[in-house]
């Protein structure tokens, strides 16, 4: 009995130790669940083939931080030495990831997990337009409407649609029309008939959009001319041309004209014209103009515009001044005609600044029989008058009645707004040793101040023909107001008439005139033949150096410092510590300042 118990114990121990040293190390299941991965909308199960694990996630999935759910009969699982916990540990699956499964006995098995992102099935056209930048025919961009797979755009009247370039955005991989690839903003097509745009998704599926381009009908609906001709109206002794001001048309027919059946001659950009729904034919249709008549013009696009035509019968006691002006041809002081405004019995005209108004000749028209000033008959375009004060024109009608017009001539304020001189005077600027005049070219003012001048608070002295000068809205006083001229300053000159002129003032600082050699030496580090450094003495423009006896002076390299912009010897540019020269005879160093001036130094080397 005790032997049986011993056998059983030994068998159990063997089984225990065998189970503790298991070599199992398989991954038996692998997936990505939507619950643990916000990037997924549904679970993704991987396929395991040998040691290869493959999973395909939906298009657009972010695979940089996916949490895998897996099962294994191994002891533990690691990725790059990091222990993996199923459903918890996140990894970047942008590239294949190697999972190492460690068995109880310490042996390992490598699984390569490859995650593929499915190609996108997106194939929408999200925007569609014709831009003016790509289509010279268009004055402005034309956007299309997308309704399902129908795209519609309406072009302005008159647009040539045979070679339009569309600008579009798509979620697909490519777009084609009749097999021809389309490039947004580049490919031209004939849109005379609807076109089918085929969008191909990354996964190879397609969607077709039908693009229909319509040319809008004309919206023109103007009456461009309106008249009553004697040819069509027996009661008129002469043609009467109407004036068109906006949608108001006015015509004055002679006194005594019968206006109950006048035939109008008109021109229109519209498709049709009606009066009280009755079609109108130019030079044929008669209307009663006793009261204003509404002409309705319909455009091709069915929009309308209404014009009100008012016909006035001239009164028999006509005595109006209907126009008043001063023509340059009659008045040498005027450079251009001056048209007066007539408001009731008041006539006003404004002549340019400087005009002599004591002998102005007026040109006028009147419905009266004659016109007089202080009893003197006036002839339009001939009779001069003194308009220094208001002048009364008396118009006498054919029936003997009169109408007085008061003509007031105003001289326009001065329009001069020039800056005629500009300078920085030493008396106003402590930093200047002498006055600095500026040059004025057009509206650009340029001044150059000496090198070293502080331009941050310069006071300008200027002269102007204007009424005032400002900078940034701040009034300027010549010889008093300071400005920072580190950048350009904009002066605004305002004339007496309120007009303005802007001047840009640029202050440049003259380049430096410095051109001294401040130290000169021959250093052993640059001259192998020297046993010690040799420092030269500088006296005025003479430089003298004493080299040790036996020194070869035919190829010495000088080290120097200078306040100038460059140094040359016989026009050869010198570099301190690098350029060698023969000092058998004195050598002339020419220093050029930043302002282009030069100073020569004579360098003499003596070996002793």
Short mmCIF file of N, CA, C and O in Angstrom, two decimals, residues 436-564:
data_model
loop_
_atom_site.label_atom_id
_atom_site.label_comp_id
_atom_site.label_asym_id
_atom_site.label_seq_id
_atom_site.Cartn_x
_atom_site.Cartn_y
_atom_site.Cartn_z
N UNK A 436 21.22 121.07 -44.46
CA UNK A 436 21.08 119.97 -45.43
C UNK A 436 19.84 120.23 -46.27
O UNK A 436 18.71 120.03 -45.81
N UNK A 437 20.01 120.72 -47.53
CA UNK A 437 18.83 120.92 -48.40
C UNK A 437 18.40 119.58 -49.00
O UNK A 437 19.23 118.71 -49.28
N UNK A 438 17.10 119.42 -49.19
CA UNK A 438 16.56 118.21 -49.82
C UNK A 438 16.26 118.48 -51.29
O UNK A 438 16.13 119.63 -51.71
N UNK A 439 16.18 117.41 -52.06
CA UNK A 439 15.76 117.53 -53.46
C UNK A 439 14.32 117.05 -53.57
O UNK A 439 13.93 116.06 -52.94
N UNK A 440 13.54 117.79 -54.36
CA UNK A 440 12.12 117.45 -54.54
C UNK A 440 11.93 117.05 -56.00
O UNK A 440 12.15 117.84 -56.91
N UNK A 441 11.54 115.78 -56.22
CA UNK A 441 11.25 115.28 -57.56
C UNK A 441 9.83 114.72 -57.53
O UNK A 441 9.57 113.67 -56.92
N UNK A 442 8.91 115.45 -58.17
CA UNK A 442 7.50 115.04 -58.11
C UNK A 442 7.02 115.12 -56.67
O UNK A 442 7.11 116.17 -56.03
N UNK A 443 6.56 113.99 -56.14
CA UNK A 443 6.11 113.97 -54.74
C UNK A 443 7.09 113.21 -53.86
O UNK A 443 6.74 112.77 -52.76
N UNK A 444 8.32 113.05 -54.35
CA UNK A 444 9.36 112.40 -53.56
C UNK A 444 10.38 113.45 -53.10
O UNK A 444 10.91 114.21 -53.92
N UNK A 445 10.65 113.49 -51.81
CA UNK A 445 11.62 114.41 -51.23
C UNK A 445 12.74 113.57 -50.62
O UNK A 445 12.47 112.68 -49.80
N UNK A 446 13.98 113.86 -51.03
CA UNK A 446 15.12 113.06 -50.57
C UNK A 446 16.18 113.98 -50.01
O UNK A 446 16.54 115.00 -50.63
N UNK A 447 16.71 113.66 -48.82
CA UNK A 447 17.79 114.42 -48.21
C UNK A 447 18.82 113.43 -47.67
O UNK A 447 18.47 112.35 -47.18
N UNK A 448 20.11 113.82 -47.80
CA UNK A 448 21.19 112.99 -47.26
C UNK A 448 21.91 113.77 -46.18
O UNK A 448 22.46 114.85 -46.43
N UNK A 449 21.89 113.24 -44.94
CA UNK A 449 22.55 113.90 -43.81
C UNK A 449 23.91 113.27 -43.60
O UNK A 449 24.17 112.14 -44.02
N UNK A 450 24.83 114.01 -42.93
CA UNK A 450 26.18 113.49 -42.72
C UNK A 450 26.19 112.18 -41.93
O UNK A 450 25.27 111.89 -41.16
N UNK A 451 27.25 111.42 -42.16
CA UNK A 451 27.45 110.16 -41.45
C UNK A 451 27.42 110.41 -39.94
O UNK A 451 27.99 111.37 -39.45
N UNK A 452 26.70 109.55 -39.23
CA UNK A 452 26.62 109.65 -37.77
C UNK A 452 25.47 110.49 -37.27
O UNK A 452 25.25 110.56 -36.07
N UNK A 453 24.74 111.16 -38.18
CA UNK A 453 23.62 112.00 -37.74
C UNK A 453 22.51 111.15 -37.12
O UNK A 453 22.13 110.11 -37.66
N UNK A 454 21.98 111.58 -35.98
CA UNK A 454 20.83 110.92 -35.34
C UNK A 454 19.56 111.45 -36.02
O UNK A 454 19.21 112.62 -35.86
N UNK A 455 18.89 110.58 -36.83
CA UNK A 455 17.74 111.02 -37.62
C UNK A 455 16.41 110.78 -36.89
O UNK A 455 15.35 110.95 -37.48
N UNK A 456 16.48 110.44 -35.62
CA UNK A 456 15.23 110.08 -34.92
C UNK A 456 14.45 111.29 -34.44
O UNK A 456 13.30 111.15 -34.02
N UNK A 457 15.04 112.49 -34.49
CA UNK A 457 14.29 113.68 -34.04
C UNK A 457 14.76 114.90 -34.82
O UNK A 457 15.23 115.88 -34.26
N UNK A 458 14.61 114.80 -36.16
CA UNK A 458 15.03 115.91 -37.03
C UNK A 458 13.88 116.89 -37.22
O UNK A 458 12.72 116.50 -37.34
N UNK A 459 14.23 118.19 -37.28
CA UNK A 459 13.24 119.24 -37.50
C UNK A 459 13.40 119.74 -38.94
O UNK A 459 14.48 120.21 -39.32
N UNK A 460 12.33 119.63 -39.73
CA UNK A 460 12.38 120.07 -41.13
C UNK A 460 11.89 121.51 -41.25
O UNK A 460 10.98 121.95 -40.55
N UNK A 461 12.54 122.23 -42.18
CA UNK A 461 12.09 123.57 -42.56
C UNK A 461 11.60 123.48 -44.00
O UNK A 461 12.33 123.01 -44.88
N UNK A 462 10.34 123.87 -44.23
CA UNK A 462 9.77 123.69 -45.56
C UNK A 462 8.90 124.88 -45.93
O UNK A 462 8.49 125.68 -45.08
N UNK A 463 8.65 124.98 -47.24
CA UNK A 463 7.72 125.99 -47.76
C UNK A 463 6.64 125.27 -48.56
O UNK A 463 6.91 124.27 -49.23
N UNK A 464 5.41 125.78 -48.52
CA UNK A 464 4.30 125.12 -49.21
C UNK A 464 3.33 126.15 -49.77
O UNK A 464 3.19 127.25 -49.22
N UNK A 465 2.67 125.75 -50.87
CA UNK A 465 1.62 126.58 -51.44
C UNK A 465 0.25 126.19 -50.87
O UNK A 465 -0.75 126.82 -51.20
N UNK A 466 0.22 125.14 -50.04
CA UNK A 466 -1.03 124.67 -49.46
C UNK A 466 -1.44 125.48 -48.25
O UNK A 466 -0.74 126.38 -47.78
N UNK A 467 -2.61 125.11 -47.73
CA UNK A 467 -3.14 125.80 -46.56
C UNK A 467 -2.60 125.19 -45.27
O UNK A 467 -2.45 125.89 -44.27
N UNK A 468 -2.31 123.89 -45.28
CA UNK A 468 -1.80 123.24 -44.09
C UNK A 468 -1.02 122.00 -44.48
O UNK A 468 -1.18 121.47 -45.57
N UNK A 469 -0.17 121.54 -43.54
CA UNK A 469 0.64 120.33 -43.75
C UNK A 469 0.50 119.47 -42.50
O UNK A 469 0.59 119.97 -41.38
N UNK A 470 0.28 118.17 -42.71
CA UNK A 470 0.16 117.25 -41.58
C UNK A 470 0.98 116.00 -41.85
O UNK A 470 1.27 115.65 -42.99
N UNK A 471 1.33 115.32 -40.75
CA UNK A 471 1.96 113.99 -40.80
C UNK A 471 1.16 113.12 -39.85
O UNK A 471 1.10 113.40 -38.65
N UNK A 472 0.52 112.11 -40.41
CA UNK A 472 -0.32 111.24 -39.57
C UNK A 472 -1.41 111.99 -38.88
O UNK A 472 -1.80 111.67 -37.76
N UNK A 473 -1.92 113.05 -39.53
CA UNK A 473 -3.00 113.85 -38.95
C UNK A 473 -2.54 114.92 -37.99
O UNK A 473 -3.35 115.71 -37.50
N UNK A 474 -1.20 114.99 -37.73
CA UNK A 474 -0.67 115.99 -36.79
C UNK A 474 -0.18 117.20 -37.57
O UNK A 474 0.65 117.07 -38.47
N UNK A 475 -0.67 118.41 -37.28
CA UNK A 475 -0.22 119.61 -38.00
C UNK A 475 1.29 119.79 -37.86
O UNK A 475 1.88 119.55 -36.81
N UNK A 476 1.93 120.24 -38.97
CA UNK A 476 3.36 120.45 -39.00
C UNK A 476 3.69 121.95 -39.05
O UNK A 476 3.08 122.70 -39.83
N UNK A 477 4.67 122.34 -38.26
CA UNK A 477 5.14 123.72 -38.27
C UNK A 477 6.57 123.73 -38.79
O UNK A 477 7.45 123.07 -38.22
N UNK A 478 6.78 124.44 -39.88
CA UNK A 478 8.12 124.51 -40.47
C UNK A 478 9.11 125.05 -39.45
O UNK A 478 8.87 126.05 -38.78
N UNK A 479 10.25 124.35 -39.33
CA UNK A 479 11.30 124.78 -38.42
C UNK A 479 11.02 124.47 -36.97
O UNK A 479 11.78 124.86 -36.10
N UNK A 480 9.92 123.72 -36.69
CA UNK A 480 9.59 123.45 -35.29
C UNK A 480 9.27 121.98 -35.01
O UNK A 480 9.73 121.43 -34.02
N UNK A 481 8.48 121.35 -35.89
CA UNK A 481 8.02 119.99 -35.62
C UNK A 481 9.11 118.96 -35.93
O UNK A 481 9.66 118.96 -37.04
N UNK A 482 9.39 118.08 -34.97
CA UNK A 482 10.42 117.04 -35.14
C UNK A 482 9.77 115.71 -35.51
O UNK A 482 8.64 115.42 -35.12
N UNK A 483 10.55 114.89 -36.27
CA UNK A 483 10.08 113.56 -36.67
C UNK A 483 11.23 112.56 -36.63
O UNK A 483 12.40 112.93 -36.75
N UNK A 484 10.86 111.30 -36.50
CA UNK A 484 11.82 110.20 -36.61
C UNK A 484 11.90 109.81 -38.08
O UNK A 484 10.94 109.30 -38.66
N UNK A 485 13.03 110.08 -38.72
CA UNK A 485 13.21 109.78 -40.15
C UNK A 485 13.97 108.48 -40.37
O UNK A 485 14.58 108.28 -41.43
N UNK A 486 13.91 107.57 -39.36
CA UNK A 486 14.53 106.26 -39.56
C UNK A 486 13.85 105.53 -40.71
O UNK A 486 14.45 104.70 -41.38
N UNK A 487 12.57 105.81 -40.90
CA UNK A 487 11.83 105.28 -42.04
C UNK A 487 11.20 106.46 -42.78
O UNK A 487 11.23 107.59 -42.31
N UNK A 488 10.64 106.18 -43.95
CA UNK A 488 10.03 107.26 -44.74
C UNK A 488 8.89 107.92 -43.97
O UNK A 488 8.16 107.26 -43.23
N UNK A 489 8.75 109.23 -44.14
CA UNK A 489 7.69 109.99 -43.48
C UNK A 489 6.77 110.56 -44.56
O UNK A 489 7.24 111.14 -45.55
N UNK A 490 5.45 110.39 -44.39
CA UNK A 490 4.47 110.83 -45.37
C UNK A 490 3.86 112.16 -44.93
O UNK A 490 3.22 112.25 -43.89
N UNK A 491 4.12 113.23 -45.74
CA UNK A 491 3.56 114.55 -45.49
C UNK A 491 2.31 114.72 -46.35
O UNK A 491 2.35 114.45 -47.55
N UNK A 492 1.20 115.19 -45.76
CA UNK A 492 -0.02 115.46 -46.50
C UNK A 492 -0.24 116.97 -46.52
O UNK A 492 -0.39 117.61 -45.47
N UNK A 493 -0.25 117.53 -47.75
CA UNK A 493 -0.48 118.97 -47.91
C UNK A 493 -1.95 119.15 -48.31
O UNK A 493 -2.40 118.55 -49.29
N UNK A 494 -2.68 119.98 -47.57
CA UNK A 494 -4.09 120.25 -47.87
C UNK A 494 -4.21 121.64 -48.46
O UNK A 494 -3.74 122.63 -47.88
N UNK A 495 -4.84 121.71 -49.65
CA UNK A 495 -5.04 123.00 -50.32
C UNK A 495 -6.22 123.73 -49.70
O UNK A 495 -7.00 123.17 -48.92
N UNK A 496 -6.38 124.99 -50.07
CA UNK A 496 -7.50 125.78 -49.56
C UNK A 496 -8.84 125.20 -50.00
O UNK A 496 -9.85 125.37 -49.31
N UNK A 497 -8.83 124.46 -51.14
CA UNK A 497 -10.09 123.89 -51.62
C UNK A 497 -10.35 122.51 -51.02
O UNK A 497 -11.31 121.84 -51.41
N UNK A 498 -9.50 122.09 -50.07
CA UNK A 498 -9.71 120.82 -49.40
C UNK A 498 -9.05 119.63 -50.05
O UNK A 498 -8.99 118.55 -49.47
N UNK A 499 -8.56 119.80 -51.30
CA UNK A 499 -7.86 118.70 -51.95
C UNK A 499 -6.50 118.50 -51.29
O UNK A 499 -5.99 119.40 -50.63
N UNK A 500 -5.93 117.32 -51.47
CA UNK A 500 -4.67 117.00 -50.79
C UNK A 500 -3.64 116.45 -51.76
O UNK A 500 -3.97 115.96 -52.84
N UNK A 501 -2.38 116.55 -51.33
CA UNK A 501 -1.24 115.99 -52.07
C UNK A 501 -0.29 115.38 -51.04
O UNK A 501 0.02 116.00 -50.02
N UNK A 502 0.16 114.17 -51.32
CA UNK A 502 1.05 113.50 -50.38
C UNK A 502 2.49 113.51 -50.90
O UNK A 502 2.73 113.28 -52.09
N UNK A 503 3.40 113.77 -49.99
CA UNK A 503 4.84 113.77 -50.31
C UNK A 503 5.52 112.73 -49.40
O UNK A 503 5.25 112.68 -48.19
N UNK A 504 6.38 111.93 -49.99
CA UNK A 504 7.15 110.94 -49.24
C UNK A 504 8.56 111.47 -49.02
O UNK A 504 9.28 111.74 -49.99
N UNK A 505 8.94 111.64 -47.75
CA UNK A 505 10.25 112.18 -47.41
C UNK A 505 11.15 111.02 -46.97
O UNK A 505 10.82 110.28 -46.04
N UNK A 506 12.29 110.89 -47.67
CA UNK A 506 13.26 109.84 -47.36
C UNK A 506 14.57 110.50 -46.95
O UNK A 506 15.11 111.33 -47.69
N UNK A 507 15.06 110.19 -45.76
CA UNK A 507 16.33 110.73 -45.28
C UNK A 507 17.36 109.61 -45.28
O UNK A 507 17.17 108.57 -44.63
N UNK A 508 18.44 109.83 -46.04
CA UNK A 508 19.54 108.86 -46.10
C UNK A 508 20.71 109.39 -45.29
O UNK A 508 20.95 110.60 -45.22
N UNK A 509 21.45 108.50 -44.67
CA UNK A 509 22.66 108.87 -43.92
C UNK A 509 23.86 108.61 -44.80
O UNK A 509 24.03 107.51 -45.33
N UNK A 510 24.69 109.65 -44.99
CA UNK A 510 25.87 109.51 -45.85
C UNK A 510 26.79 108.44 -45.30
O UNK A 510 26.90 108.23 -44.10
N UNK A 511 27.47 107.70 -46.21
CA UNK A 511 28.40 106.67 -45.75
C UNK A 511 29.58 107.29 -45.01
O UNK A 511 29.90 108.46 -45.17
N UNK A 512 30.25 106.48 -44.19
CA UNK A 512 31.36 106.95 -43.36
C UNK A 512 32.55 107.39 -44.22
O UNK A 512 32.92 106.73 -45.18
N UNK A 513 33.25 108.52 -43.83
CA UNK A 513 34.44 108.96 -44.55
C UNK A 513 35.72 108.42 -43.89
O UNK A 513 36.83 108.77 -44.32
N UNK A 514 35.57 107.59 -42.85
CA UNK A 514 36.75 107.11 -42.13
C UNK A 514 37.63 106.25 -43.02
O UNK A 514 37.12 105.38 -43.74
N UNK A 515 38.97 106.45 -42.95
CA UNK A 515 39.89 105.74 -43.83
C UNK A 515 41.29 105.69 -43.23
O UNK A 515 42.29 105.90 -43.93
N UNK A 516 41.36 105.42 -41.92
CA UNK A 516 42.66 105.36 -41.23
C UNK A 516 43.15 103.93 -41.10
O UNK A 516 42.35 102.98 -41.01
N UNK A 517 44.49 103.76 -41.11
CA UNK A 517 45.11 102.52 -40.65
C UNK A 517 45.49 102.80 -39.20
O UNK A 517 46.26 103.72 -38.89
N UNK A 518 44.92 102.01 -38.29
CA UNK A 518 45.09 102.29 -36.86
C UNK A 518 46.16 101.42 -36.20
O UNK A 518 46.62 101.75 -35.11
N UNK A 519 46.54 100.31 -36.83
CA UNK A 519 47.65 99.49 -36.33
C UNK A 519 48.25 98.74 -37.49
O UNK A 519 47.56 98.43 -38.48
N UNK A 520 49.56 98.41 -37.38
CA UNK A 520 50.26 97.73 -38.47
C UNK A 520 51.39 96.92 -37.85
O UNK A 520 52.17 97.44 -37.03
N UNK A 521 51.48 95.62 -38.19
CA UNK A 521 52.52 94.77 -37.63
C UNK A 521 52.80 93.59 -38.55
O UNK A 521 52.02 93.29 -39.46
N UNK A 522 53.96 92.93 -38.29
CA UNK A 522 54.31 91.68 -38.96
C UNK A 522 54.43 90.64 -37.86
O UNK A 522 55.32 90.76 -36.99
N UNK A 523 53.54 89.66 -37.84
CA UNK A 523 53.51 88.68 -36.77
C UNK A 523 54.21 87.40 -37.18
O UNK A 523 54.13 86.98 -38.35
N UNK A 524 54.91 86.79 -36.21
CA UNK A 524 55.64 85.53 -36.51
C UNK A 524 54.67 84.44 -36.94
O UNK A 524 55.03 83.59 -37.75
N UNK A 525 53.41 84.47 -36.44
CA UNK A 525 52.45 83.43 -36.80
C UNK A 525 52.13 83.44 -38.29
O UNK A 525 51.75 82.42 -38.86
N UNK A 526 52.28 84.63 -38.95
CA UNK A 526 52.00 84.73 -40.39
C UNK A 526 53.26 84.80 -41.24
O UNK A 526 53.18 84.79 -42.47
N UNK A 527 54.43 84.96 -40.61
CA UNK A 527 55.70 85.12 -41.34
C UNK A 527 56.73 84.16 -40.77
O UNK A 527 57.34 84.40 -39.70
N UNK A 528 57.00 83.07 -41.47
CA UNK A 528 57.91 82.03 -41.00
C UNK A 528 59.32 82.55 -40.83
O UNK A 528 60.10 82.04 -40.01
N UNK A 529 59.70 83.56 -41.56
CA UNK A 529 61.08 84.07 -41.50
C UNK A 529 61.34 85.00 -40.34
O UNK A 529 62.49 85.45 -40.18
N UNK A 530 60.32 85.36 -39.56
CA UNK A 530 60.52 86.26 -38.44
C UNK A 530 60.80 85.49 -37.16
O UNK A 530 60.16 84.47 -36.89
N UNK A 531 61.73 86.06 -36.38
CA UNK A 531 62.05 85.44 -35.09
C UNK A 531 61.24 86.07 -33.97
O UNK A 531 61.19 85.55 -32.87
N UNK A 532 60.60 87.21 -34.26
CA UNK A 532 59.77 87.88 -33.28
C UNK A 532 58.74 88.75 -34.00
O UNK A 532 58.92 89.09 -35.17
N UNK A 533 57.62 89.11 -33.29
CA UNK A 533 56.64 90.02 -33.86
C UNK A 533 57.26 91.39 -34.03
O UNK A 533 58.05 91.84 -33.18
N UNK A 534 56.89 92.07 -35.14
CA UNK A 534 57.40 93.42 -35.42
C UNK A 534 56.21 94.36 -35.49
O UNK A 534 55.33 94.22 -36.35
N UNK A 535 56.14 95.32 -34.54
CA UNK A 535 55.05 96.30 -34.52
C UNK A 535 55.54 97.60 -35.15
O UNK A 535 56.59 98.13 -34.76
N UNK A 536 54.80 98.10 -36.15
CA UNK A 536 55.21 99.31 -36.85
C UNK A 536 54.71 100.53 -36.09
O UNK A 536 53.76 100.46 -35.30
N UNK A 537 55.38 101.67 -36.35
CA UNK A 537 54.93 102.94 -35.81
C UNK A 537 54.23 103.71 -36.90
O UNK A 537 54.65 103.69 -38.06
N UNK A 538 53.11 104.37 -36.55
CA UNK A 538 52.32 105.13 -37.53
C UNK A 538 52.43 106.59 -37.17
O UNK A 538 52.04 107.02 -36.07
N UNK A 539 53.02 107.36 -38.09
CA UNK A 539 53.15 108.80 -37.91
C UNK A 539 52.47 109.47 -39.08
O UNK A 539 53.00 109.47 -40.21
N UNK A 540 51.26 110.04 -38.82
CA UNK A 540 50.50 110.62 -39.94
C UNK A 540 50.17 109.51 -40.92
O UNK A 540 49.54 108.52 -40.56
N UNK A 541 50.64 109.65 -42.18
CA UNK A 541 50.41 108.61 -43.19
C UNK A 541 51.68 107.84 -43.47
O UNK A 541 51.79 107.16 -44.51
N UNK A 542 52.67 107.96 -42.58
CA UNK A 542 53.92 107.21 -42.73
C UNK A 542 53.94 106.09 -41.71
O UNK A 542 53.70 106.28 -40.52
N UNK A 543 54.21 104.86 -42.19
CA UNK A 543 54.28 103.69 -41.32
C UNK A 543 55.68 103.12 -41.42
O UNK A 543 56.17 102.84 -42.54
N UNK A 544 56.36 102.94 -40.29
CA UNK A 544 57.74 102.43 -40.30
C UNK A 544 57.83 101.22 -39.40
O UNK A 544 57.29 101.20 -38.30
N UNK A 545 58.57 100.16 -39.91
CA UNK A 545 58.77 98.94 -39.14
C UNK A 545 60.22 98.52 -39.24
O UNK A 545 60.85 98.63 -40.31
N UNK A 546 60.77 98.02 -38.12
CA UNK A 546 62.16 97.53 -38.10
C UNK A 546 62.11 96.02 -37.88
O UNK A 546 61.73 95.55 -36.81
N UNK A 547 62.58 95.28 -38.91
CA UNK A 547 62.61 93.82 -38.83
C UNK A 547 64.00 93.38 -38.39
O UNK A 547 64.99 94.10 -38.61
N UNK A 548 64.10 92.22 -37.79
CA UNK A 548 65.41 91.71 -37.38
C UNK A 548 66.36 91.60 -38.57
O UNK A 548 65.93 91.38 -39.71
N UNK A 549 67.64 91.79 -38.29
CA UNK A 549 68.66 91.68 -39.35
C UNK A 549 68.54 90.32 -40.02
O UNK A 549 68.32 89.29 -39.37
N UNK A 550 68.70 90.34 -41.33
CA UNK A 550 68.65 89.11 -42.11
C UNK A 550 67.26 88.69 -42.53
O UNK A 550 67.10 87.69 -43.23
N UNK A 551 66.22 89.47 -42.11
CA UNK A 551 64.84 89.11 -42.48
C UNK A 551 64.64 89.27 -43.99
O UNK A 551 65.04 90.28 -44.59
N UNK A 552 64.02 88.25 -44.59
CA UNK A 552 63.67 88.34 -46.02
C UNK A 552 62.40 89.19 -46.12
O UNK A 552 61.32 88.76 -45.71
N UNK A 553 62.53 90.42 -46.67
CA UNK A 553 61.39 91.33 -46.73
C UNK A 553 60.67 91.27 -48.07
O UNK A 553 59.81 92.10 -48.35
N UNK A 554 61.02 90.30 -48.89
CA UNK A 554 60.41 90.24 -50.23
C UNK A 554 59.03 89.62 -50.23
O UNK A 554 58.30 89.71 -51.21
N UNK A 555 58.65 89.02 -49.09
CA UNK A 555 57.32 88.40 -49.07
C UNK A 555 56.79 88.38 -47.63
O UNK A 555 56.60 87.34 -47.04
N UNK A 556 56.58 89.61 -47.10
CA UNK A 556 56.10 89.73 -45.74
C UNK A 556 54.56 89.86 -45.72
O UNK A 556 53.97 90.52 -46.58
N UNK A 557 53.94 89.25 -44.71
CA UNK A 557 52.47 89.33 -44.54
C UNK A 557 52.19 90.30 -43.38
O UNK A 557 52.64 90.06 -42.25
N UNK A 558 51.49 91.40 -43.69
CA UNK A 558 51.18 92.40 -42.68
C UNK A 558 49.84 92.11 -42.01
O UNK A 558 48.89 91.68 -42.66
N UNK A 559 49.79 92.39 -40.70
CA UNK A 559 48.52 92.35 -39.95
C UNK A 559 48.19 93.80 -39.58
O UNK A 559 49.04 94.49 -38.99
N UNK A 560 47.00 94.26 -39.97
CA UNK A 560 46.67 95.66 -39.74
C UNK A 560 45.19 95.80 -39.39
O UNK A 560 44.39 94.89 -39.64
N UNK A 561 44.85 96.96 -38.81
CA UNK A 561 43.44 97.31 -38.57
C UNK A 561 43.18 98.66 -39.24
O UNK A 561 44.08 99.49 -39.36
N UNK A 562 41.90 98.85 -39.68
CA UNK A 562 41.55 100.06 -40.43
C UNK A 562 40.12 100.47 -40.14
O UNK A 562 39.27 99.62 -39.83
N UNK A 563 39.87 101.77 -40.21
CA UNK A 563 38.49 102.28 -40.09
C UNK A 563 37.82 102.37 -41.45
O UNK A 563 36.66 102.73 -41.55
N UNK A 564 38.58 102.09 -42.51
CA UNK A 564 38.05 102.18 -43.87
C UNK A 564 37.26 100.95 -44.26
O UNK A 564 37.13 99.99 -43.50
#
